[in-house]
Short mmCIF file of C-alpha atoms in Angstrom, two decimals:
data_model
loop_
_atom_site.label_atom_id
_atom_site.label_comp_id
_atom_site.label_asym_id
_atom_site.label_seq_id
_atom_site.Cartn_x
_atom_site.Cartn_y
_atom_site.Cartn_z
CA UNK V 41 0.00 0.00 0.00
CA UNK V 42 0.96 3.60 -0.57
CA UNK V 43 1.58 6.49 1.31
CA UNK V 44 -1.81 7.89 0.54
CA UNK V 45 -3.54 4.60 0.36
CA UNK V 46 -2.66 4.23 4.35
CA UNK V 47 -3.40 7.70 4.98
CA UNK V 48 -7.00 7.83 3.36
CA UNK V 49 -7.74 4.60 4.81
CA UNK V 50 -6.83 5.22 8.23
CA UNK V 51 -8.92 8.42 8.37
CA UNK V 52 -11.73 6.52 6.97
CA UNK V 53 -11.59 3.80 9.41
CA UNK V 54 -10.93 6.68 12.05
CA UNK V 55 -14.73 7.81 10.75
CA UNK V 56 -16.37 4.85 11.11
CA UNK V 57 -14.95 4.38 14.27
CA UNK V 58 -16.34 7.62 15.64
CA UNK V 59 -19.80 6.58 14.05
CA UNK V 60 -19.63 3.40 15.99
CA UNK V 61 -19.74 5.93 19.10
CA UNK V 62 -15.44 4.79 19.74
CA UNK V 63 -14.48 8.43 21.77
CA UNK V 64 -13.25 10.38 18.94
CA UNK V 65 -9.34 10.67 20.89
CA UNK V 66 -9.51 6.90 21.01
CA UNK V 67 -10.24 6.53 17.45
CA UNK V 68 -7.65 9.20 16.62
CA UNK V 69 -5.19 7.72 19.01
CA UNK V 70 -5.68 3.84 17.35
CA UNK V 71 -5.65 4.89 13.87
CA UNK V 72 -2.78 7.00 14.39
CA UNK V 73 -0.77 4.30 15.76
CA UNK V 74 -1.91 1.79 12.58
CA UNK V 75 -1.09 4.35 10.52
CA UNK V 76 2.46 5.04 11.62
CA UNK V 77 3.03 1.24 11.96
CA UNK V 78 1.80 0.40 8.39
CA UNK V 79 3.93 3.11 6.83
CA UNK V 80 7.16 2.32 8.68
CA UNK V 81 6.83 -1.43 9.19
CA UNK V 82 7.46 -1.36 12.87
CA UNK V 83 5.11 -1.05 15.89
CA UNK V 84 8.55 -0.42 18.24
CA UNK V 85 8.46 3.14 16.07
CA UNK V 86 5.07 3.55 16.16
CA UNK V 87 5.09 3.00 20.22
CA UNK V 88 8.21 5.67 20.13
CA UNK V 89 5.99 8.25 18.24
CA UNK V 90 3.54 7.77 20.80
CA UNK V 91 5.56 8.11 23.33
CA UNK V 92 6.90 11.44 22.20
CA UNK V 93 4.02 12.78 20.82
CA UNK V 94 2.24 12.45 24.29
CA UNK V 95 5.20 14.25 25.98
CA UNK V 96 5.34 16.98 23.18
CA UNK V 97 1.22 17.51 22.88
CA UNK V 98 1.36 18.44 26.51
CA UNK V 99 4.68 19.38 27.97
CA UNK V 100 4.70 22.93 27.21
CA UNK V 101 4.17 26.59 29.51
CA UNK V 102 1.44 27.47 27.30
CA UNK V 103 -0.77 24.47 27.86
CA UNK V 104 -1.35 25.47 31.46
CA UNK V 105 -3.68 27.83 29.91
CA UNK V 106 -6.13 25.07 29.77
CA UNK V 107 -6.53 24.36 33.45
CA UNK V 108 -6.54 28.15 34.28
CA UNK V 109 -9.66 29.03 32.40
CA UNK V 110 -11.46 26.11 32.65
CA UNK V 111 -11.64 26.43 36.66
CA UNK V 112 -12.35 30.18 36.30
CA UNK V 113 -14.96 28.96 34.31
CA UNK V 114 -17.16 27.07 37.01
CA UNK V 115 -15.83 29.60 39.76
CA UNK V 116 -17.81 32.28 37.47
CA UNK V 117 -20.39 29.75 37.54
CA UNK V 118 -20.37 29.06 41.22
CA UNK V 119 -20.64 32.16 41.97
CA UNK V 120 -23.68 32.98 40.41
CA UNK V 121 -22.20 35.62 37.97
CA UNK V 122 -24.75 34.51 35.39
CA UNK V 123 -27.68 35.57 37.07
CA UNK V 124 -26.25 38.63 38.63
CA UNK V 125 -25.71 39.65 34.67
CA UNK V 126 -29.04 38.92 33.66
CA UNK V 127 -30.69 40.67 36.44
CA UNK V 128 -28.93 43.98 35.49
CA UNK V 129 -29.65 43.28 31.80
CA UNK V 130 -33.13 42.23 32.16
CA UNK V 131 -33.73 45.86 34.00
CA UNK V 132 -31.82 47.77 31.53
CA UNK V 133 -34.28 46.36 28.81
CA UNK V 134 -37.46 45.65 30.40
CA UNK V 135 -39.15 48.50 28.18
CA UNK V 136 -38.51 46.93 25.02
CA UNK V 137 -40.49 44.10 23.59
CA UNK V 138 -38.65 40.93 23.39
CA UNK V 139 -36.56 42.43 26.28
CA UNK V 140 -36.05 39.37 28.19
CA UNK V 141 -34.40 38.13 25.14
CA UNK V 142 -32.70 40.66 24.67
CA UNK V 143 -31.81 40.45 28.33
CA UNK V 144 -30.30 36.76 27.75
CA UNK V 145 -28.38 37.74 24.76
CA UNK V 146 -26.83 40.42 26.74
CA UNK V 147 -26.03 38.52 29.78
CA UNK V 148 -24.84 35.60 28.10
CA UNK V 149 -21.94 38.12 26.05
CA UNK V 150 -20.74 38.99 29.25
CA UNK V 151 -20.84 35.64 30.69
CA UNK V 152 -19.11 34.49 27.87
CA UNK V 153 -16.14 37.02 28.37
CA UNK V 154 -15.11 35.25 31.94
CA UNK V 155 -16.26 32.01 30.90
CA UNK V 156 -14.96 29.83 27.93
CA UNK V 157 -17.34 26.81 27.64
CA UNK V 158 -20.94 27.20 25.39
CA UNK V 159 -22.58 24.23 27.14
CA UNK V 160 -22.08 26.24 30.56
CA UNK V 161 -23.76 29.06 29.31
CA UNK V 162 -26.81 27.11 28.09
CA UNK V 163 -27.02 25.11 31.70
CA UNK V 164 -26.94 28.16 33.47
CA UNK V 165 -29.12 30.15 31.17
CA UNK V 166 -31.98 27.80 30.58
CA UNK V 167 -32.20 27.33 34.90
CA UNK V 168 -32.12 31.05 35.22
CA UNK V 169 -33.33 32.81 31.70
CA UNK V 170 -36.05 30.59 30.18
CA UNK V 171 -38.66 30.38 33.41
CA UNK V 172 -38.31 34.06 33.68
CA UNK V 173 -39.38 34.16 29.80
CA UNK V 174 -41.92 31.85 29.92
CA UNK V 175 -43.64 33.18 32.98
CA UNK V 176 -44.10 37.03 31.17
CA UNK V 177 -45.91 34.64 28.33
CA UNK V 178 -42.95 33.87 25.63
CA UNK V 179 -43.24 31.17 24.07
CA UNK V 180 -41.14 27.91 24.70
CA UNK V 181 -39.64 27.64 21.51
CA UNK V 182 -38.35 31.27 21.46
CA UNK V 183 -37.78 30.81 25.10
CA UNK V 184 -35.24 28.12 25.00
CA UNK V 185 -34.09 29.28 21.34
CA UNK V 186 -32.21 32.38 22.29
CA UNK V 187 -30.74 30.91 25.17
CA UNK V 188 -29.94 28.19 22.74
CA UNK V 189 -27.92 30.65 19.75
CA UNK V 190 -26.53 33.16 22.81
CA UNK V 191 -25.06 30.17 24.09
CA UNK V 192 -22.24 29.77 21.27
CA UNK V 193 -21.14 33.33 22.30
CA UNK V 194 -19.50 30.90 25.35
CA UNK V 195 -16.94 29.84 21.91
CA UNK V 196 -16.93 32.77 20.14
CA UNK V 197 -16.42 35.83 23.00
CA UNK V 198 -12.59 35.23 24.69
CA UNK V 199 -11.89 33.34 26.62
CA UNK V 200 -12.77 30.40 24.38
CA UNK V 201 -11.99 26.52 24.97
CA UNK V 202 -12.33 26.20 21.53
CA UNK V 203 -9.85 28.82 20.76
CA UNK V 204 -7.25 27.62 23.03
CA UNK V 205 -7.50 24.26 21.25
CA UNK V 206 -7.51 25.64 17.77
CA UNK V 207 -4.25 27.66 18.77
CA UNK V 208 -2.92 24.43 19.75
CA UNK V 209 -3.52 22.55 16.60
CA UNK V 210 -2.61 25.88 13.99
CA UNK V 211 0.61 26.48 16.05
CA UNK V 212 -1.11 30.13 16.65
CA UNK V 213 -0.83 32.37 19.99
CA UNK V 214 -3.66 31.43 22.07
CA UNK V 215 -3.50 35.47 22.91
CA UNK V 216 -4.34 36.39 19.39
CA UNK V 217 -7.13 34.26 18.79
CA UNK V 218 -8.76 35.77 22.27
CA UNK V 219 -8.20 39.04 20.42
CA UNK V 220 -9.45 38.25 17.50
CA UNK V 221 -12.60 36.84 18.46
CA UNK V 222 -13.85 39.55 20.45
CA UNK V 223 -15.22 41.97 17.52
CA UNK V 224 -16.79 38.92 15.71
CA UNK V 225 -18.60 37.38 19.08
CA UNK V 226 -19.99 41.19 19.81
CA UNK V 227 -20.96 41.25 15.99
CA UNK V 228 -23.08 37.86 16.40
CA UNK V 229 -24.04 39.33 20.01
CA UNK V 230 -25.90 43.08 18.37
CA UNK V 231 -27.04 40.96 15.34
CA UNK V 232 -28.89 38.52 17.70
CA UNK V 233 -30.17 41.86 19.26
CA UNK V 234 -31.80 43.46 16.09
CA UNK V 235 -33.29 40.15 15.29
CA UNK V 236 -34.77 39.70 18.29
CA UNK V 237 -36.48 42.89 18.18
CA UNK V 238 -37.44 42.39 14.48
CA UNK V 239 -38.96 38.82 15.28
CA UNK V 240 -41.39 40.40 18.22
CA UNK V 241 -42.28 42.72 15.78
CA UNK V 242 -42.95 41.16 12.75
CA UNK V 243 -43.51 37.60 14.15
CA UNK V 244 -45.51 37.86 17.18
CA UNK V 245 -47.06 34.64 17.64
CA UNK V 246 -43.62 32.77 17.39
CA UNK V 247 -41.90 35.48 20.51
CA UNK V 248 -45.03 35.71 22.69
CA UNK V 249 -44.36 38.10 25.46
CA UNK V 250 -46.36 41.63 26.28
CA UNK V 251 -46.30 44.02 23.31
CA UNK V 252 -45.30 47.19 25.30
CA UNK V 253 -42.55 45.21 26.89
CA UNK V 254 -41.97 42.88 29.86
CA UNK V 255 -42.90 44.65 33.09
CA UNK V 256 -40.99 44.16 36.45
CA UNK V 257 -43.60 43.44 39.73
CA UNK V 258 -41.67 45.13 42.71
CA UNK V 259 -38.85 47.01 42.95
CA UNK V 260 -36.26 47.67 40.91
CA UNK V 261 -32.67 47.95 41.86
CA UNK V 262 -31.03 51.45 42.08
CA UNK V 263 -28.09 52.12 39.87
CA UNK V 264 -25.76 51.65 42.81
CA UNK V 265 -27.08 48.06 43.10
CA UNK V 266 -26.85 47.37 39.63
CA UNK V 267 -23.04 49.19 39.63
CA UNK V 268 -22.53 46.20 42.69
CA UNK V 269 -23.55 43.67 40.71
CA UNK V 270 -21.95 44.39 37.47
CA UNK V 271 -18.49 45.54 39.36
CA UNK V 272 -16.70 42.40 39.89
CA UNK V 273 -17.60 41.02 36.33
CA UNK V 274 -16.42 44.11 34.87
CA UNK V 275 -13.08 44.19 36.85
CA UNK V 276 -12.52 39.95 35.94
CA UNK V 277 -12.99 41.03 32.04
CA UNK V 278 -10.71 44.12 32.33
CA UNK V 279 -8.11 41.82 34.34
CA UNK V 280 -8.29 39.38 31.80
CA UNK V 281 -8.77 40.77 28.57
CA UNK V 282 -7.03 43.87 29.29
CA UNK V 283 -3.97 42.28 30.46
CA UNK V 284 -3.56 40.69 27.18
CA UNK V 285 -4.57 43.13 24.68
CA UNK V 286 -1.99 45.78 27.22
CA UNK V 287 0.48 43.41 26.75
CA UNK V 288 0.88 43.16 30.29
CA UNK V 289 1.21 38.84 30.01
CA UNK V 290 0.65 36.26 27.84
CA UNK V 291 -2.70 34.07 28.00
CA UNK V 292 -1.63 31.43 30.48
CA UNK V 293 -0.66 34.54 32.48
CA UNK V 294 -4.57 35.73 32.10
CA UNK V 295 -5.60 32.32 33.12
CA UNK V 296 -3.74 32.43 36.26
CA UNK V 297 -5.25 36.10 37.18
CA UNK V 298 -8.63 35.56 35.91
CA UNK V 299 -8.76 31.79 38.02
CA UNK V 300 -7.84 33.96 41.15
CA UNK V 301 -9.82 37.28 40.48
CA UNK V 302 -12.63 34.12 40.24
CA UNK V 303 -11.52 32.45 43.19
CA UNK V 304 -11.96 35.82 45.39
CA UNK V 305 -15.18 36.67 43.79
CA UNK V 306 -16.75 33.24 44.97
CA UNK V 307 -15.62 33.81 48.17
CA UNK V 308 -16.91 37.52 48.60
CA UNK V 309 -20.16 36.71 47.51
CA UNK V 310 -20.01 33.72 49.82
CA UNK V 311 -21.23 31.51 47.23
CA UNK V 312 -17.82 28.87 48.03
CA UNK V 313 -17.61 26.24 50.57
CA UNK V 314 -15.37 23.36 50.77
CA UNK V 315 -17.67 21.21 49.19
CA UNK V 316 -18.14 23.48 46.20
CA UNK V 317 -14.55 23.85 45.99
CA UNK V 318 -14.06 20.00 45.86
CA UNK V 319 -16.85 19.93 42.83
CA UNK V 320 -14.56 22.75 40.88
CA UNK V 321 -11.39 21.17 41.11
CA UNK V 322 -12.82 17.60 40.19
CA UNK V 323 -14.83 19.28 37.36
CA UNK V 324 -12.00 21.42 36.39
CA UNK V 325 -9.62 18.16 36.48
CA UNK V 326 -12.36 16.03 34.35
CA UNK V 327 -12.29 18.94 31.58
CA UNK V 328 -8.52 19.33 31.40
CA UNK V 329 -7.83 15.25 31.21
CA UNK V 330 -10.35 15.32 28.42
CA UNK V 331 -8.92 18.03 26.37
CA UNK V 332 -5.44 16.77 27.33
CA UNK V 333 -6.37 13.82 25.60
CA UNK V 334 -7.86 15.31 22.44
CA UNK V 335 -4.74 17.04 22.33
CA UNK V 336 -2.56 14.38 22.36
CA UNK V 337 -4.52 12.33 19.95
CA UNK V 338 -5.02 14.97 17.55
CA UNK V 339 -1.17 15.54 17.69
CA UNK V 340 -0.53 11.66 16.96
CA UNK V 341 -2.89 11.91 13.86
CA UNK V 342 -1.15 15.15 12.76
CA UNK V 343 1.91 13.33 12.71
CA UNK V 344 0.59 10.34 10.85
CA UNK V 345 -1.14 12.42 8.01
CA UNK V 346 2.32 14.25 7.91
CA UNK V 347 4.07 10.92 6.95
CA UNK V 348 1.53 9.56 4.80
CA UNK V 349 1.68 12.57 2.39
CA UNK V 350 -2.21 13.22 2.31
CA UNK V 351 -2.19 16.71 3.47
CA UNK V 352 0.46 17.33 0.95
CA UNK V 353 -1.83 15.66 -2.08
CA UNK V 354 -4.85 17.88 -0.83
CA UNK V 355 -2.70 21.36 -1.41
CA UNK V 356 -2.00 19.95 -4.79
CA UNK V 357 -5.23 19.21 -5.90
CA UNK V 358 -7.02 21.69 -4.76
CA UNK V 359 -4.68 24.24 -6.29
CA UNK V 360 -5.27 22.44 -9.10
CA UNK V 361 -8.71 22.05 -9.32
CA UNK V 362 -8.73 25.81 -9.52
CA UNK V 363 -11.26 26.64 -6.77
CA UNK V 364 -9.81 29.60 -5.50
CA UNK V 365 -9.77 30.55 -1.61
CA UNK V 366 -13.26 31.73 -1.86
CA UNK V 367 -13.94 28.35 -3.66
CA UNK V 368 -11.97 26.74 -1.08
CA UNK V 369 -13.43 28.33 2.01
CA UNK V 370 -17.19 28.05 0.84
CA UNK V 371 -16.28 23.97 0.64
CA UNK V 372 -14.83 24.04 4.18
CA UNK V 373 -17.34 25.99 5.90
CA UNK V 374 -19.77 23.31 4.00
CA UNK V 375 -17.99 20.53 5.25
CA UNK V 376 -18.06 21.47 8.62
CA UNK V 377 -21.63 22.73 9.26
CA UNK V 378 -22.28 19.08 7.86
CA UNK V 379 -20.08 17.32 10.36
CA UNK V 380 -21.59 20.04 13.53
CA UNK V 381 -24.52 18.07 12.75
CA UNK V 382 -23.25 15.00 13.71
CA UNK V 383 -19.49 15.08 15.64
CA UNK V 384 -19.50 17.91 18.64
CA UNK V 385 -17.29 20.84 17.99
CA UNK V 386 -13.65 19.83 19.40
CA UNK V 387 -14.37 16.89 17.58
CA UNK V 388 -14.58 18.55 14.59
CA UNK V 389 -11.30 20.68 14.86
CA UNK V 390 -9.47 17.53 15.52
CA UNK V 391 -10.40 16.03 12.15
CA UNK V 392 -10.52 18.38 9.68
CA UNK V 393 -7.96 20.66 10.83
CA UNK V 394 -4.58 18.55 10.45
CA UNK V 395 -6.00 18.11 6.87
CA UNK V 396 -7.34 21.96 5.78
CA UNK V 397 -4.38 23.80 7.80
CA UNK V 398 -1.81 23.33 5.16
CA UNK V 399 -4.14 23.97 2.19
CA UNK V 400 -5.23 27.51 4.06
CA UNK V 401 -1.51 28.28 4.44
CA UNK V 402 -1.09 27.65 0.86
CA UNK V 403 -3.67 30.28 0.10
CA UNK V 404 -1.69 32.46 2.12
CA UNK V 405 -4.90 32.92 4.64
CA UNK V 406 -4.11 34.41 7.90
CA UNK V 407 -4.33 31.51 10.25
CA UNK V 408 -6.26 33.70 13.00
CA UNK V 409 -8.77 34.83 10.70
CA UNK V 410 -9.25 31.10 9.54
CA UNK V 411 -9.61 29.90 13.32
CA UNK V 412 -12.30 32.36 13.98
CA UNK V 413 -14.18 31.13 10.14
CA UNK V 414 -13.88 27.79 11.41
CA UNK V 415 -15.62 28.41 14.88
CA UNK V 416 -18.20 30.21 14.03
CA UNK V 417 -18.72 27.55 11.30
CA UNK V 418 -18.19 24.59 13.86
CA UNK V 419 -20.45 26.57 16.47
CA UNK V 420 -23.59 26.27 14.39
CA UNK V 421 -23.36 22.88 14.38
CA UNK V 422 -24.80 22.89 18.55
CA UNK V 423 -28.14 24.33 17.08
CA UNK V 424 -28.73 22.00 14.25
CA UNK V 425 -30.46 18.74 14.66
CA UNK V 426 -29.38 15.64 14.57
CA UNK V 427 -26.93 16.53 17.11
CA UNK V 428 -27.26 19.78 18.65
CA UNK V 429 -25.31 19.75 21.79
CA UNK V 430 -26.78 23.00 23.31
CA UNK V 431 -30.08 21.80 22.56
CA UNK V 432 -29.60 18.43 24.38
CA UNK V 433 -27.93 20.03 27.19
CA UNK V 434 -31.17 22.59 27.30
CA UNK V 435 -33.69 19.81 27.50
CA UNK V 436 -31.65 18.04 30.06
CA UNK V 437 -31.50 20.78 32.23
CA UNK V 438 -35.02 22.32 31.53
CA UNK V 439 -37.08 20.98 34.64
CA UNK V 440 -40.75 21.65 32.30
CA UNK V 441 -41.25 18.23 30.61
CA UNK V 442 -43.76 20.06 28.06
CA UNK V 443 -41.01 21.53 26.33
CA UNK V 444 -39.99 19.20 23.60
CA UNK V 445 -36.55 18.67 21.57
CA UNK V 446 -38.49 19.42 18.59
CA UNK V 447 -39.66 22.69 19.83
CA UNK V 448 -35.84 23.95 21.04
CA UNK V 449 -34.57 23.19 17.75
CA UNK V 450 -37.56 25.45 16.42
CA UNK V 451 -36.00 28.37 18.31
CA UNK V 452 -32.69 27.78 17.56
CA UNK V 453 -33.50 28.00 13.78
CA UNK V 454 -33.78 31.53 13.09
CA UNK V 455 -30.16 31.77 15.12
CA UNK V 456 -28.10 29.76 13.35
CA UNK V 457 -29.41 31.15 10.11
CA UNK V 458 -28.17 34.50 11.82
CA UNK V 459 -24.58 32.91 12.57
CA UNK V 460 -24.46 31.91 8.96
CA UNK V 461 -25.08 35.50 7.92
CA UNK V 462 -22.19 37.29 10.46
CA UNK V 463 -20.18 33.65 9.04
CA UNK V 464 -20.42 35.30 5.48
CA UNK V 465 -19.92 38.50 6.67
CA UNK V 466 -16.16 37.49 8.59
CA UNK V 467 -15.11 35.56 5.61
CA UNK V 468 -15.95 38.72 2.72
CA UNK V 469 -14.58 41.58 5.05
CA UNK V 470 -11.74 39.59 7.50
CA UNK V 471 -10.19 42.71 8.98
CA UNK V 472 -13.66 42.39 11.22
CA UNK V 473 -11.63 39.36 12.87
CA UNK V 474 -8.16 41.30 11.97
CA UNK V 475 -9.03 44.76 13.42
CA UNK V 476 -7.37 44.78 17.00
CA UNK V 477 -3.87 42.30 16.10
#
């Protein structure tokens, strides 16, 4: 067998593996090791390159990055950060119809700035966001929709999992992805905005709600309350975001300040006991094992691909095919919208990318730019069905049994068709991703 031969037919068998519901590093990991075995004849060098590929995957300053913001992640979450945002929102826009939703969008962009994880964002949005909604008379598909599409703002807004995994697999600074993600993610953020407010307009029956707005029984809090609330998240965001874009440290650096600026916000609010603290650490260690592993994997299958001479083959063809990078991209972002509706999102970046990164570079494509493409792209996949992770992970933690999947992926609908929109927009005008670098 060829080169090529091996390398096609280990990433095929890698597919059907992952179909057969094999954990996608497991399948990458196997195949890998095949792979490397058929093309050198020797499992003792295909054990070395796992050996070393393990040890270089992980054994690096930067990767520490991973651990950081994951556990200020579900300190933010601990600490009930979520609600506090949605509170403030919710009264900054409870004249407007289709305020609440507004309200979620809004809270969930700033929840997404301290937090780096979409499926957090729809677990804590659909227990605080969707029984406000539905008791001022929205309906549950609208209801459970926007918290749904404001949930991939978790990806898109720094700090992002899926950005920190991408800069891993491009060989990109984690610090400029972070960067470059936050015009796009407050792009999708005001576009969600204006659609909500053109939806309760022009499509009433689908938004329910109060047509003069979504009034507030009781008091409301005073601006100094609101200032309270809205104080620490601000400061975590500045710390974090600020130190990077100052230049003041690198991203693991942010991780480090924003776990501890999390860490002392918990405890202020008095949200952290020990047994809380136990659940974070174990969570946070769960989450960092996992991507450890995807890492490693995805580097073994790099490798692999590298020796086989497929990603090499793929340059030349497409170049001489004669798509073009517009050509090229609109067959990408295809590709990958396909597979969101069937592989979850990290599982996605860990296929495609070790083939499509050298054929961007040989368009000469900014590799930032092309990271943000692809997770916007990637990110649609959690609202469309068959697979929707954000929409699973809403009906799981939805406590009313009358809303149905069917009904979740209703309301997510009209949001991914508005991610595919901003999508087209980043790819036609990039210096929207390119602007602060």
């Amino acid at each position: 067998m060829s080169g090529l031969e091996i390398g096609f037919g280990t990433v095929a068998v890698m597919m059907v593996l992952i179909w057969l519901g094999v954990h996608v590093a497991v399948a990458l990991g196997l195949t890998s090791f095949a792979g490397v075995w058929l093309l050198k004849g020797s499992p003792e060098v295909a054990t070395a390159m796992l050996s070393q590929g393990a040890y270089d995957a992980v054994a690096s300053y930067v990767f520490a990055v991973v651990p950081l913001f994951v556990l200020m992640g579900f300190l933010v979450s601990i600490a009930d950060v979520g609600k506090d945002a949605f509170e403030v929102a919710n009264q900054g826009l409870r004249r407007l119809r289709g305020g609440l939703g507004m309200a979620t969008v809004a809270a969930n962009a700033i929840f997404a700035a301290i937090t780096g994880i979409s499926i957090a964002s729809a677990a804590v949005f659909t227990r605080v966001a969707v029984p406000e909604m539905l008791r001022y008379g929205y309906t549950p598909s609208f209801a459970t929709g926007v918290v749904a599409g404001s949930s991939v703002l978790g990806m898109l807004i720094p700090p992002s999992l899926l950005m920190i995994l991408y800069g891993f697999l491009a060989e990109v600074s984690v610090g400029h992805m972070f960067m470059a993600g936050i015009l796009p993610g407050l792009i999708l953020a005001v576009a969600y905005g204006i659609s909500i407010a053109a939806m309760a307009r022009l499509t009433p029956d689908f938004v329910g709600g109060s047509a003069t707005g979504d009034a507030m029984p009781g008091e409301l809090m005073s601006p100094g309350e609101m200032l309270l609330k809205l104080l620490p998240i601000v400061l975590l965001i500045v710390a974090v975001l600020g130190g990077i874009y100052g230049g003041f440290f690198n991203a693991t650096d942010a991780g480090a300040v924003g776990a501890a600026g999390a860490l002392i916000i918990a405890l202020v609010k008095r949200r952290l006991n020990r047994q809380k603290l136990w659940q974070v650490m174990v969570e946070t260690g769960h989450v960092t094992v996992s991507v450890s592993f995807l890492i490693i994997a995805a580097s073994l299958y790099t490798r692999m691909l590298a020796l086989s001479g497929v990603p090499q083959f793929l340059v030349e063809e497409i170049a001489g095919a004669g798509l073009g990078p517009l050509g090229f991209l609109a067959c990408y972002i295809l590709l990958v919208v396909l597979l969101g509706c069937f592989i979850d999102s990290s599982s996605i970046l860990l296929i495609v990318l070790p083939l499509m990164l050298p054929i961007a570079s040989g368009f000469d494509m900014n590799l930032v730019w092309f990271g943000i493409v692809t997770i916007v792209a990637v990110e649609i996949g959690l609202l469309t069905p068959p697979f929707g992770l954000s929409v699973y992970v809403i009906k799981s933690t939805l406590a009313d049994s009358r809303v149905t999947l069917g009904a979740i992926f209703r309301g997510a609908a009209p949001f991914a068709v508005i991610m595919l929109v901003v999508l087209i927009l980043l790819v036609l005008f990039p210096q929207l991703t390119l602007a602060l670098l």
